[in-house]
Amino acid sequence: MIEINNVEKRFGSAEVLKRINLKVEPGEVVTILGSSGSGKSTLIRCINGLETLSGGAIRVDGNDVSTAAGLAAARRRSATVFQLFNLYPHMTVLQNVTLAPIHVLGQPRAEAETRARALLDLVGLTAQADAYPQRLSGGQRQRVGICRALAMQPRYLLLDEVTSALDPEMTGEVLDILARLAAEGTTMVFVTHEIEFARRISDRIVFLEAGELIVDMPAEAFFSEEGGLAVPRIRKFLSKMTKD
Amino acid sequence: MRYADFTPYDLVLLAQGLGVTLGLFAATTLIGLALGAALTVLHYYRVPVIGHVVVAVTELLKNSPVLVQLFLVFFGMPAFFQVNMTPVTAALLTVSLNTAAFAFVIFRSGVEAVDRDQIEAARVFGHSRWQILRRIISPQAAAFSVGPLIGLLVNQLQVTSLISVIGVADLTKIGNILNLRTLEPFVVWSVIGLTYYLCAKALAALGGRLERHLRRSVVWQGL
Amino acid sequence: MIRSWNALEPHLGFLLEGFALTVAACVLAVAGAVVLGALIASLRTARSRAARAVAAVYCDLFRNVPFIVQLFFFFYGLPELGIYIGAFETGVLAMSIAGGAFVADVIRAGILSIEQGVIEAARVFGLGRWQIFSRIVMPNALRVSVRPMGSVLINLVLTSSILSTITVNELTGTAKIVAATTFMPFEVYAVLLVLYAALTYALSLAVAGVHRRLNRGMPEAVA
Ligand SMILES: Nc1ncnc2c1ncn2[C@@H]1O[C@H](COP(=O)(O)OP(=O)(O)OP(=O)(O)O)[C@@H](O)[C@H]1O
Ligand SMILES: [Mg+2]
């Protein structure tokens, strides 16, 4: 379980996250929605320890990410897929995927490679295992990014706008894979602007507004007249998002 | 033909001078690059105080004449610290430190050229700082550094000529000796100059080949 | 500390004379290097193949032979040709010639950095050859050249210390004498090192200032 308790984050005097509370249970898909600058990325970066908290606490299966040991354990349980892929350019696809399993989890190389190849098969990149990231299309790169995350056998997958750098066709490729993972019961914390997709795969939706978590409800309720749409701010957000 | 003619033995002398120049160049290059790399690692770990001291000293070395550095080491250190200092030791020490200072700057900008996002990704996947340095940063920083390093070494080869001033019998010193004996400055300095020129060209060509080889090999493919 | 200062104080005037000579040599050499460099750069972009080849050889040669060898070549060689000029003049000449090779490369790069489209646009608007050169090409070339030109200048300052090896009593030359008379080589050369570093640092600040002035309102990527 990921527990986020009263988390605050300030950059100088700017309060970017204000007393956020959120729980993600194993098997859940939780989508974070909110307009640009509302703090979605910052929240993800707090969970994976790229930002230090200004207040409150985050625990991943009981491991406090603000301690060194807790963060190391938390990072072994969760894996992140990045908006701009962040692949290692000097390594082949296979090396990208196996680096952390070998050097962080201590898996034998052969085993890590077998698993990596199986994952690459799964996302249709069998032939690209020995290519360098530069040779791949954006959609292919993001599929590598997903494999790299899955190779850690994470309990939790953190995804921050993983399709926003992709064109619609490549977005489709990546979303199909994520839908499959969701159906298989992978736990995900998912930041996206793909409202329709979020509606389809999410168990719960939370809405961030200027650093505050103003709504946390089941996906169905969020999109219903008496639920999320009853909140004017969300109605406005959804109508704007679905228009373009 | 006023003083003493050239003799075949002068060629041996020339070869000896060249040997001293190349030997000292090779030794100071090895020491300098190793030291420069070590300093870069120190800097990467943001060791307090030491990091700043390293930056200050390297700036001082980069921005002062090598000749003055040589004088400080060769004349100054024995007088001040009561240590023995042969010309060769002074030359080795000074040129190595000088190469290290420039190499440090090159390596450091190589490290800084590595995309921050990848490093964040590696941290999120739980890699240690050392693993990130070794597996993510070093290969890329090394690839970025090869070009500037070749330029540096071609330059440092010329810098070694200054050690003749404190009495090391390198190529330039042999030039001095032959010049005084034969009083044929045009011939002597043309030959000496040409020898340096050919060495520089050979070094640059070698460096270029190394660079092309690396470009074809794994580390570069992705960059 | 106090003792060293007391011992050095009487020599300050002498050191200042040396400093003045260093400044004079650098100012003259920069002027000479810019004139020569502009000439070589225009030869390198000339139509005649022979002119281009001569200019290329010039740059290649003087960049790849150690300055001290070039200096000895002129210092000992010119009298052979019946040209008797003082050591200072010889030093300035050698610095100008070596500096010219670097300046030529800087200017050439500046001229080549101008997009052909910009020149075509100017032509379409009816500007003449001279107008295009003076209003478009030169201002742009100067703008991108400031920083590399600054490092050529700083290198000349550091190089000027080598003039002490041909009896020119510029800053390093006077310091050598002071070090010998006071028996305090360490203190003298340490101060000298810091002095040169301060001088080149001040120069680099000035260069950065000029660069900013000329590039006001320009995106950094263009500059
Ligand atoms: N390192 C930082 N320093 C200062 N301010 C920051 C920093 N990182 C983020 N911010 C600020 O925090 C706020 C939230 O940023 P964040 O990236 O979390 O928004 P977001 O919801 O992910 O937006 P988007 O949908 O555009 O990605 C913004 O106002 C941003 O300017
Ligand atoms: Mg964001």
XYZ file of C-alpha atoms and ligand atoms in Angstrom:
722
model
C 0.000 0.000 0.000
C 1.160 3.531 -0.783
C 0.175 5.877 2.023
C 0.442 9.604 1.549
C -0.194 11.477 4.793
C -0.514 15.258 5.029
C 2.184 15.730 2.427
C 3.362 19.269 1.824
C 5.869 20.500 -0.715
C 7.193 24.012 -1.027
C 9.594 25.433 -3.582
C 10.846 28.531 -1.804
C 7.688 30.339 -0.857
C 5.483 28.589 -3.418
C 3.265 25.934 -1.856
C 2.997 23.312 -4.556
C 1.394 20.527 -2.516
C -0.869 21.289 0.431
C -1.588 18.555 2.985
C -2.249 15.780 0.502
C -3.783 12.530 1.787
C -4.100 9.507 -0.450
C -3.996 5.716 -0.145
C -3.370 3.327 -3.000
C -4.226 -0.298 -2.290
C -2.590 -3.182 -4.143
C -4.415 -3.933 -7.389
C -5.886 -0.454 -7.701
C -5.482 1.903 -10.621
C -5.603 5.459 -9.342
C -5.574 8.300 -11.835
C -4.493 11.801 -10.872
C -6.180 14.512 -12.874
C -5.729 18.254 -12.647
C -4.846 21.222 -14.765
C -1.318 22.152 -15.690
C 0.752 23.294 -12.724
C -1.594 21.764 -10.158
C 1.185 19.587 -8.712
C 0.620 16.158 -10.302
C 4.224 15.605 -11.349
C 5.466 16.908 -8.035
C 3.320 14.367 -6.192
C 4.742 11.523 -8.293
C 8.265 12.840 -7.708
C 7.604 12.860 -3.983
C 6.519 9.223 -4.070
C 9.648 8.071 -5.924
C 11.918 10.230 -3.814
C 13.077 12.698 -6.462
C 11.791 15.519 -4.261
C 12.185 15.759 -0.517
C 8.986 16.458 1.398
C 8.468 19.778 3.166
C 5.985 18.128 5.531
C 4.009 14.938 6.115
C 5.098 11.417 5.206
C 4.916 8.903 2.388
C 5.151 5.181 3.053
C 5.394 2.466 0.444
C 4.466 -0.836 2.082
C 5.459 0.769 5.357
C 8.802 2.098 4.095
C 9.205 5.792 4.839
C 10.666 7.438 1.725
C 12.263 10.225 3.755
C 14.810 7.821 5.238
C 17.631 6.441 3.121
C 16.847 2.806 3.903
C 13.115 3.346 3.488
C 13.612 5.052 0.125
C 15.841 2.241 -1.122
C 13.177 -0.308 -0.148
C 10.386 1.832 -1.612
C 12.258 2.159 -4.881
C 12.575 -1.608 -5.077
C 8.807 -1.943 -4.804
C 7.788 0.737 -7.248
C 8.942 1.668 -10.719
C 8.449 4.809 -12.744
C 7.689 5.413 -16.402
C 8.666 8.917 -17.525
C 6.997 11.387 -19.821
C 10.143 11.855 -21.913
C 11.171 8.174 -21.575
C 14.577 9.026 -20.020
C 16.227 5.988 -21.578
C 19.989 5.597 -21.305
C 21.238 6.608 -24.773
C 24.524 4.696 -24.620
C 22.855 1.367 -23.938
C 20.864 -0.962 -26.142
C 17.215 -1.607 -25.437
C 18.108 -4.858 -23.684
C 20.803 -3.164 -21.585
C 18.357 -0.423 -20.638
C 15.885 -2.989 -19.397
C 18.362 -5.212 -17.545
C 20.557 -2.587 -15.866
C 18.545 -2.204 -12.658
C 17.532 -5.887 -12.322
C 21.215 -6.852 -12.493
C 22.770 -4.098 -10.424
C 19.996 -3.175 -8.022
C 18.116 -6.443 -7.558
C 21.240 -8.539 -8.071
C 19.677 -10.873 -10.623
C 22.104 -13.013 -12.643
C 22.617 -11.488 -16.084
C 21.250 -14.490 -17.971
C 18.070 -14.549 -15.945
C 17.576 -10.794 -16.255
C 18.054 -10.993 -20.015
C 15.603 -13.851 -20.416
C 12.994 -11.934 -18.462
C 13.719 -8.740 -20.382
C 13.331 -10.492 -23.715
C 10.024 -11.933 -22.596
C 8.806 -8.448 -21.664
C 10.000 -7.020 -24.972
C 8.115 -9.802 -26.774
C 5.029 -8.805 -24.861
C 5.145 -5.212 -26.117
C 6.138 -6.183 -29.672
C 9.786 -5.141 -29.526
C 11.418 -8.531 -30.008
C 13.386 -7.342 -33.007
C 14.607 -4.147 -31.355
C 16.352 -5.704 -28.342
C 19.815 -4.821 -29.591
C 18.983 -1.431 -31.074
C 19.895 1.868 -29.438
C 17.050 4.126 -28.289
C 17.839 6.750 -30.948
C 16.818 4.310 -33.643
C 13.334 3.829 -32.199
C 10.127 5.785 -32.668
C 8.652 7.619 -29.695
C 6.045 4.926 -29.150
C 8.694 2.223 -29.243
C 10.841 4.148 -26.799
C 8.012 4.478 -24.354
C 7.306 0.765 -24.657
C 10.947 0.215 -23.708
C 10.363 2.575 -20.782
C 7.468 0.411 -19.664
C 9.514 -2.782 -20.004
C 12.321 -1.195 -18.008
C 9.839 -0.481 -15.235
C 8.173 -3.899 -15.400
C 11.532 -5.677 -15.312
C 11.835 -4.557 -11.705
C 8.729 -6.651 -10.967
C 7.317 -3.663 -9.136
C 4.252 -3.779 -6.941
C 3.472 -0.242 -7.948
C 3.849 1.437 -11.287
C 4.103 5.236 -11.308
C 3.286 6.839 -14.649
C 3.509 10.580 -15.312
C 1.942 11.629 -18.614
C 3.603 8.761 -20.392
C 1.836 9.439 -23.674
C 1.920 13.214 -23.867
C 5.092 13.256 -25.970
C 3.560 10.851 -28.492
C 1.355 11.306 -31.527
C -2.127 9.731 -31.456
C -1.129 6.501 -33.173
C 1.818 5.883 -30.861
C -0.337 6.907 -27.909
C -2.683 4.081 -28.876
C 0.193 1.556 -28.869
C 1.214 2.531 -25.376
C -2.277 2.832 -23.901
C -3.138 -0.678 -25.154
C -0.260 -2.064 -23.141
C -1.247 -0.108 -20.044
C -4.843 -1.304 -20.357
C -3.577 -4.876 -20.486
C -1.464 -4.328 -17.380
C -4.422 -2.781 -15.570
C -6.591 -5.735 -16.475
C -3.925 -8.069 -15.109
C -4.191 -6.318 -11.768
C -1.029 -4.161 -11.820
C -1.212 -1.372 -9.254
C -0.800 1.983 -10.929
C -0.640 5.624 -10.023
C -1.347 7.304 -13.264
C -1.090 10.956 -14.257
C -2.674 11.619 -17.615
C -4.622 13.993 -19.783
C -6.293 11.095 -21.612
C -9.652 11.441 -19.884
C -11.461 8.718 -21.810
C -8.691 6.251 -21.173
C -8.561 7.152 -17.493
C -12.282 6.547 -17.247
C -11.888 3.133 -18.866
C -9.075 1.726 -16.721
C -9.223 3.579 -13.392
C -10.681 2.300 -10.180
C -10.403 5.701 -8.559
C -9.817 9.219 -9.710
C -8.331 12.021 -7.652
C -8.384 15.625 -8.685
C -5.650 18.118 -7.810
C -6.346 21.828 -7.858
C -3.546 24.287 -7.071
C -1.775 21.770 -4.863
C -4.873 20.601 -3.025
C -6.508 17.232 -3.480
C -10.123 18.339 -3.782
C -11.795 15.107 -4.938
C -11.084 11.400 -4.441
C -13.817 9.065 -5.708
C -14.429 5.883 -7.696
C -14.085 6.413 -11.436
C -17.769 5.828 -12.156
C -18.816 8.366 -9.578
C -16.296 10.899 -10.825
C -17.890 10.987 -14.252
C -21.501 10.972 -12.995
C -23.778 13.991 -12.683
C -24.227 13.660 -8.957
C -20.512 12.867 -8.338
C -17.597 14.669 -9.952
C -19.677 16.646 -12.417
C -21.487 18.248 -9.524
C -18.221 20.011 -8.637
C -18.105 23.082 -10.895
C -14.321 23.082 -11.124
C -14.281 19.481 -12.367
C -17.146 20.015 -14.776
C -15.242 22.879 -16.314
C -12.010 20.841 -16.460
C -13.707 17.868 -18.104
C -15.594 19.900 -20.648
C -12.374 21.670 -21.613
C -10.387 18.436 -21.807
C -12.927 16.548 -23.867
C -13.409 19.442 -26.251
C -9.804 19.260 -27.499
C 80.986 26.715 -40.705
C 82.223 29.096 -38.190
C 82.190 27.125 -34.994
C 81.694 23.460 -35.303
C 79.917 21.580 -38.017
C 77.041 19.221 -37.516
C 78.204 15.682 -36.886
C 76.337 12.422 -37.333
C 76.339 12.184 -33.560
C 73.987 15.176 -33.475
C 71.276 12.907 -34.838
C 71.726 10.664 -31.812
C 71.491 13.741 -29.628
C 68.320 14.760 -31.406
C 66.851 11.304 -30.972
C 67.699 11.398 -27.276
C 66.017 14.772 -26.904
C 62.959 13.493 -28.720
C 62.927 10.452 -26.440
C 63.000 12.666 -23.348
C 60.205 14.862 -24.735
C 57.996 11.914 -25.668
C 58.754 10.025 -22.459
C 57.918 12.992 -20.305
C 54.835 13.679 -22.375
C 53.632 10.093 -22.004
C 54.289 10.005 -18.260
C 52.634 13.354 -17.544
C 49.686 12.420 -19.739
C 49.087 9.197 -17.824
C 49.463 10.857 -14.425
C 47.524 13.940 -15.484
C 44.555 12.062 -16.915
C 44.369 9.717 -13.932
C 44.557 12.623 -11.506
C 42.036 14.631 -13.525
C 39.617 11.705 -13.457
C 40.118 11.234 -9.707
C 39.437 14.917 -9.096
C 36.285 14.653 -11.186
C 35.049 11.811 -8.996
C 35.813 13.863 -5.863
C 33.904 16.739 -7.352
C 31.003 14.468 -8.315
C 30.620 13.312 -4.728
C 30.521 16.962 -3.660
C 33.033 16.370 -0.906
C 32.731 19.558 1.140
C 35.615 22.057 1.013
C 37.819 19.751 -1.079
C 35.567 20.270 -4.080
C 35.999 24.037 -3.850
C 39.724 23.779 -3.252
C 40.092 21.574 -6.322
C 38.176 24.044 -8.463
C 40.218 26.992 -7.160
C 43.585 25.274 -7.678
C 42.710 24.070 -11.167
C 41.585 27.573 -12.118
C 44.886 28.933 -10.816
C 46.837 26.367 -12.843
C 44.815 27.012 -15.984
C 45.195 30.763 -15.740
C 48.893 31.163 -14.994
C 51.935 30.601 -17.203
C 53.365 27.094 -17.082
C 56.815 28.652 -16.994
C 56.014 30.366 -13.704
C 54.578 27.104 -12.358
C 57.836 25.394 -13.324
C 59.897 28.068 -11.562
C 57.728 27.821 -8.466
C 58.232 24.072 -8.288
C 61.870 23.925 -9.356
C 63.316 26.986 -7.610
C 60.652 27.773 -5.026
C 59.833 24.421 -3.450
C 63.423 23.411 -2.579
C 64.044 26.820 -1.012
C 60.827 26.895 0.963
C 60.271 23.267 1.946
C 63.927 22.202 2.010
C 63.248 19.354 -0.414
C 65.438 18.075 -3.203
C 64.161 18.778 -6.667
C 65.781 17.544 -9.839
C 64.754 19.189 -13.100
C 63.043 15.985 -14.216
C 61.030 15.681 -10.994
C 59.987 19.311 -11.219
C 59.013 18.861 -14.855
C 57.024 15.698 -14.141
C 55.229 17.291 -11.219
C 54.399 20.558 -12.950
C 53.283 19.266 -16.323
C 51.264 16.420 -14.736
C 49.398 18.846 -12.487
C 48.843 21.184 -15.397
C 47.442 18.391 -17.569
C 45.309 17.244 -14.632
C 43.824 20.718 -14.230
C 42.739 20.897 -17.857
C 41.600 17.268 -17.920
C 39.510 17.923 -14.811
C 37.701 20.752 -16.558
C 37.089 18.616 -19.655
C 35.847 15.606 -17.663
C 33.669 17.804 -15.492
C 31.914 19.366 -18.446
C 31.542 15.857 -19.877
C 29.772 14.837 -16.678
C 27.622 17.936 -16.776
C 26.681 17.255 -20.390
C 24.954 14.016 -19.410
C 21.215 14.565 -19.451
C 19.821 15.114 -15.914
C 16.643 13.181 -16.703
C 18.499 9.927 -17.227
C 20.216 10.336 -13.904
C 16.870 10.883 -12.224
C 15.576 7.763 -13.914
C 18.538 5.781 -12.646
C 18.026 7.096 -9.124
C 14.367 6.134 -9.189
C 15.352 2.618 -10.212
C 17.440 2.442 -7.066
C 20.959 2.635 -8.492
C 23.593 3.889 -6.060
C 25.558 7.075 -6.755
C 28.592 4.977 -7.612
C 26.588 2.777 -10.017
C 25.175 5.864 -11.682
C 28.666 7.299 -12.065
C 30.089 4.066 -13.405
C 27.273 2.805 -15.637
C 25.420 5.909 -16.764
C 27.655 8.952 -16.461
C 31.203 7.687 -17.138
C 30.624 6.051 -20.523
C 28.785 9.100 -21.823
C 31.140 11.639 -20.244
C 34.125 9.742 -21.669
C 32.583 9.836 -25.127
C 31.945 13.582 -24.833
C 35.515 14.169 -23.597
C 37.542 12.373 -26.272
C 37.531 15.239 -28.785
C 38.554 17.984 -26.328
C 41.118 15.647 -24.729
C 42.890 15.114 -28.041
C 43.078 18.879 -28.467
C 44.445 19.190 -24.942
C 47.156 16.585 -25.459
C 48.322 18.123 -28.731
C 48.701 21.333 -26.757
C 50.406 19.703 -23.768
C 53.010 18.188 -26.089
C 54.034 21.741 -26.929
C 53.925 22.729 -23.278
C 56.626 20.166 -22.509
C 59.074 22.316 -24.500
C 59.188 24.714 -21.530
C 60.947 22.182 -19.321
C 64.105 22.928 -21.309
C 64.238 26.234 -19.430
C 64.896 24.459 -16.105
C 67.515 22.255 -17.712
C 65.766 19.053 -18.748
C 67.526 17.728 -21.848
C 64.426 17.530 -24.011
C 64.160 18.257 -27.718
C 64.187 22.032 -27.224
C 67.204 21.848 -24.911
C 69.052 19.839 -27.568
C 68.107 22.618 -29.964
C 69.702 25.124 -27.607
C 72.869 23.063 -27.370
C 73.177 22.592 -31.117
C 72.328 26.223 -31.734
C 75.117 27.406 -29.454
C 77.637 24.994 -30.877
C 76.953 25.298 -34.589
C 75.566 28.847 -34.736
C 73.180 27.664 -37.442
C 69.900 28.844 -35.891
C 67.813 28.449 -39.036
C 68.771 24.857 -39.586
C 68.609 23.906 -35.929
C 65.287 25.503 -35.060
C 63.700 24.445 -38.331
C 64.617 20.838 -37.629
C 63.440 21.091 -34.021
C 60.233 22.858 -35.051
C 59.547 20.325 -37.773
C 60.059 17.459 -35.337
C 57.510 18.940 -32.946
C 55.180 19.595 -35.851
C 55.355 15.985 -37.023
C 54.803 14.707 -33.490
C 51.754 16.953 -33.106
C 50.381 15.766 -36.432
C 50.988 12.125 -35.550
C 49.301 12.614 -32.188
C 46.298 14.349 -33.759
C 46.019 11.608 -36.397
C 46.226 8.928 -33.730
C 43.587 10.740 -31.697
C 41.360 11.076 -34.731
C 41.614 7.357 -35.406
C 40.793 6.571 -31.812
C 37.798 8.871 -31.996
C 36.520 7.265 -35.189
C 37.053 3.826 -33.711
C 35.093 4.781 -30.604
C 32.373 6.317 -32.712
C 31.890 2.994 -34.416
C 31.908 1.082 -31.168
C 29.212 0.577 -28.617
C 29.634 3.558 -26.306
C 29.030 6.053 -29.063
C 26.220 4.394 -30.924
C 23.602 5.928 -28.761
C 25.131 9.400 -28.544
C 54.651 36.691 5.987
C 55.684 40.112 7.278
C 59.314 39.217 6.772
C 58.666 38.258 3.163
C 56.754 41.437 2.540
C 59.541 43.580 3.969
C 62.058 41.816 1.810
C 59.955 42.165 -1.328
C 58.885 45.751 -0.879
C 62.012 47.444 -2.242
C 61.592 45.495 -5.479
C 58.004 46.488 -6.168
C 58.970 49.344 -8.463
C 61.152 47.020 -10.506
C 58.372 44.429 -10.735
C 55.988 47.136 -11.819
C 58.355 48.024 -14.665
C 58.262 44.395 -15.693
C 54.499 44.406 -15.538
C 54.397 47.500 -17.746
C 56.600 45.727 -20.270
C 54.278 42.691 -20.216
C 51.306 44.944 -20.881
C 53.146 46.719 -23.670
C 54.189 43.443 -25.290
C 50.646 42.064 -25.082
C 48.979 45.183 -26.448
C 51.400 45.365 -29.391
C 51.187 41.629 -30.019
C 47.389 41.667 -29.985
C 47.363 44.499 -32.521
C 49.869 42.612 -34.663
C 47.977 39.332 -34.294
C 44.670 40.897 -35.306
C 46.160 42.536 -38.383
C 47.961 39.344 -39.405
C 44.970 37.207 -38.479
C 42.561 39.279 -40.553
C 44.959 39.059 -43.477
C 45.349 35.290 -43.175
C 41.612 34.823 -42.685
C 40.855 36.746 -45.865
C 43.464 34.649 -47.684
C 41.781 31.512 -46.369
C 38.445 32.587 -47.795
C 39.990 33.887 -51.018
C 39.258 32.545 -54.500
C 42.853 31.641 -55.342
C 43.749 28.119 -54.320
C 47.372 29.049 -53.763
C 46.384 31.825 -51.366
C 44.151 29.435 -49.446
C 46.917 26.854 -49.240
C 49.494 29.365 -47.995
C 47.106 30.594 -45.306
C 46.230 27.046 -44.238
C 49.884 26.048 -43.947
C 50.587 29.194 -41.939
C 47.880 28.411 -39.398
C 48.784 24.745 -39.193
C 52.499 25.379 -38.751
C 52.388 28.124 -36.150
C 49.747 26.338 -34.121
C 51.648 23.071 -33.971
C 55.176 24.220 -33.133
C 55.895 25.219 -29.514
C 56.073 28.960 -29.068
C 59.487 28.809 -27.440
C 60.900 27.133 -30.556
C 59.368 29.813 -32.766
C 60.796 32.443 -30.457
C 64.324 30.995 -30.606
C 64.003 30.670 -34.366
C 63.448 34.411 -34.685
C 65.717 35.471 -31.837
C 68.746 33.595 -33.094
C 67.784 33.524 -36.748
C 66.961 37.141 -37.605
C 70.498 38.459 -36.955
C 71.713 35.841 -39.436
C 69.624 37.628 -42.036
C 71.150 40.913 -41.020
C 67.994 41.980 -39.213
C 69.024 43.398 -35.887
C 66.065 44.168 -33.677
C 65.945 44.071 -29.895
C 64.774 41.148 -27.841
C 61.530 42.908 -26.960
C 60.755 43.597 -30.612
C 61.583 40.021 -31.516
C 59.243 38.825 -28.757
C 56.395 41.003 -29.961
C 56.989 39.839 -33.519
C 56.909 36.162 -32.538
C 53.799 36.647 -30.429
C 52.066 38.490 -33.273
C 52.889 35.749 -35.750
C 51.801 32.927 -33.469
C 48.758 34.874 -32.273
C 47.855 35.662 -35.890
C 47.397 31.961 -36.607
C 44.838 31.701 -33.803
C 43.105 34.967 -34.642
C 42.778 33.890 -38.272
C 40.881 30.788 -37.213
C 38.593 32.830 -34.972
C 37.762 35.347 -37.683
C 37.248 32.648 -40.264
C 34.832 30.830 -37.977
C 33.016 34.125 -37.380
C 32.615 34.762 -41.089
C 31.526 31.193 -41.790
C 28.950 31.330 -39.007
C 26.797 33.800 -40.900
C 23.893 32.096 -42.560
C 23.922 32.286 -46.329
C 20.218 33.110 -46.232
C 20.868 36.350 -44.372
C 23.314 37.490 -47.023
C 20.924 36.497 -49.783
C 18.179 38.486 -48.091
C 20.444 41.537 -47.952
C 21.237 41.094 -51.627
C 17.585 40.820 -52.521
C 16.941 44.072 -50.681
C 19.534 45.698 -52.907
C 22.479 46.153 -50.537
C 25.858 46.427 -52.214
C 28.849 44.147 -51.552
C 30.533 46.632 -49.262
C 27.325 47.374 -47.393
C 26.711 43.679 -46.890
C 30.249 43.222 -45.621
C 30.285 46.217 -43.274
C 26.698 46.078 -42.035
C 25.907 42.364 -42.002
C 29.014 40.207 -42.165
C 31.396 42.154 -39.929
C 29.016 42.966 -37.048
C 27.887 39.356 -36.918
C 31.396 37.973 -37.172
C 32.572 40.292 -34.397
C 29.682 39.327 -32.193
C 30.456 35.630 -32.297
C 34.223 36.263 -32.188
C 34.442 38.144 -28.906
C 34.718 35.144 -26.644
C 37.223 33.119 -28.697
C 39.166 36.325 -29.336
C 39.240 36.843 -25.589
C 40.784 33.443 -25.023
C 43.417 34.171 -27.677
C 44.246 37.363 -25.791
C 44.447 35.548 -22.459
C 46.697 32.934 -24.014
C 48.963 35.680 -25.333
C 49.281 37.093 -21.825
C 50.322 33.689 -20.503
C 52.620 33.156 -23.486
C 54.341 36.516 -22.910
C 56.073 35.003 -19.857
C 58.183 32.976 -22.285
C 59.802 36.195 -23.515
C 61.846 36.044 -20.295
C 63.876 33.255 -21.922
C 65.274 35.687 -24.509
C 66.385 38.260 -21.910
C 63.251 40.389 -22.039
C 62.643 41.637 -18.512
C 58.888 41.575 -18.553
C 56.986 40.469 -15.469
C 58.412 36.948 -15.303
C 61.891 38.194 -16.186
C 61.933 40.766 -13.409
C 60.470 38.238 -10.977
C 63.352 35.887 -11.800
C 65.820 38.595 -10.879
C 63.959 39.483 -7.695
C 63.743 35.813 -6.730
C 67.498 35.500 -7.131
C 68.395 38.662 -5.207
C 66.014 38.086 -2.287
C 66.616 34.339 -2.036
C 62.852 33.931 -1.757
C 61.913 32.172 -4.986
C 58.873 30.455 -3.485
C 57.220 33.642 -2.274
C 58.087 35.550 -5.427
C 56.812 32.907 -7.840
C 53.717 32.185 -5.761
C 52.800 35.867 -5.848
C 53.577 35.953 -9.551
C 51.304 32.965 -10.189
C 48.416 34.616 -8.404
C 49.136 37.893 -10.180
C 48.915 36.304 -13.623
C 45.746 34.475 -12.632
C 44.209 37.723 -11.373
C 45.219 39.479 -14.570
C 43.716 36.831 -16.847
C 40.634 36.642 -14.632
C 40.124 40.399 -14.952
C 40.580 40.055 -18.709
C 38.025 37.273 -18.913
C 35.534 39.419 -16.992
C 36.151 42.264 -19.424
C 35.696 39.925 -22.377
C 32.426 38.632 -20.915
C 31.292 42.243 -20.465
C 32.055 43.159 -24.060
C 30.382 39.972 -25.212
C 27.225 40.852 -23.282
C 27.229 44.378 -24.695
C 27.545 43.216 -28.269
C 24.966 40.489 -27.793
C 22.367 42.504 -25.971
C 18.920 41.218 -26.772
C 20.345 38.204 -28.569
C 19.326 34.689 -27.629
C 22.306 32.890 -26.110
C 22.165 30.104 -28.686
C 22.922 32.534 -31.498
C 25.755 34.217 -29.668
N 11.912 22.454 -9.029
C 10.941 23.381 -8.934
N 11.215 24.610 -8.464
C 10.257 25.542 -8.360
N 8.983 25.351 -8.698
C 8.638 24.140 -9.178
C 9.595 23.099 -9.325
N 8.963 22.012 -9.820
C 7.672 22.369 -9.977
N 7.456 23.644 -9.591
C 6.178 24.353 -9.593
O 5.238 23.550 -8.934
C 3.969 23.650 -9.554
C 3.458 22.268 -9.867
O 4.263 21.686 -10.878
P 4.004 20.245 -11.469
O 5.064 19.959 -12.453
O 3.854 19.294 -10.344
O 2.608 20.448 -12.193
P 1.783 19.403 -13.053
O 0.481 19.287 -12.396
O 2.567 18.179 -13.255
O 1.610 20.196 -14.406
P 1.619 19.627 -15.934
O 0.246 19.096 -16.188
O 1.882 20.840 -16.749
O 2.677 18.605 -16.024
C 4.156 24.515 -10.770
O 3.664 25.801 -10.462
C 5.634 24.544 -10.988
O 6.013 25.787 -11.523
Mg 3.587 17.293 -14.950
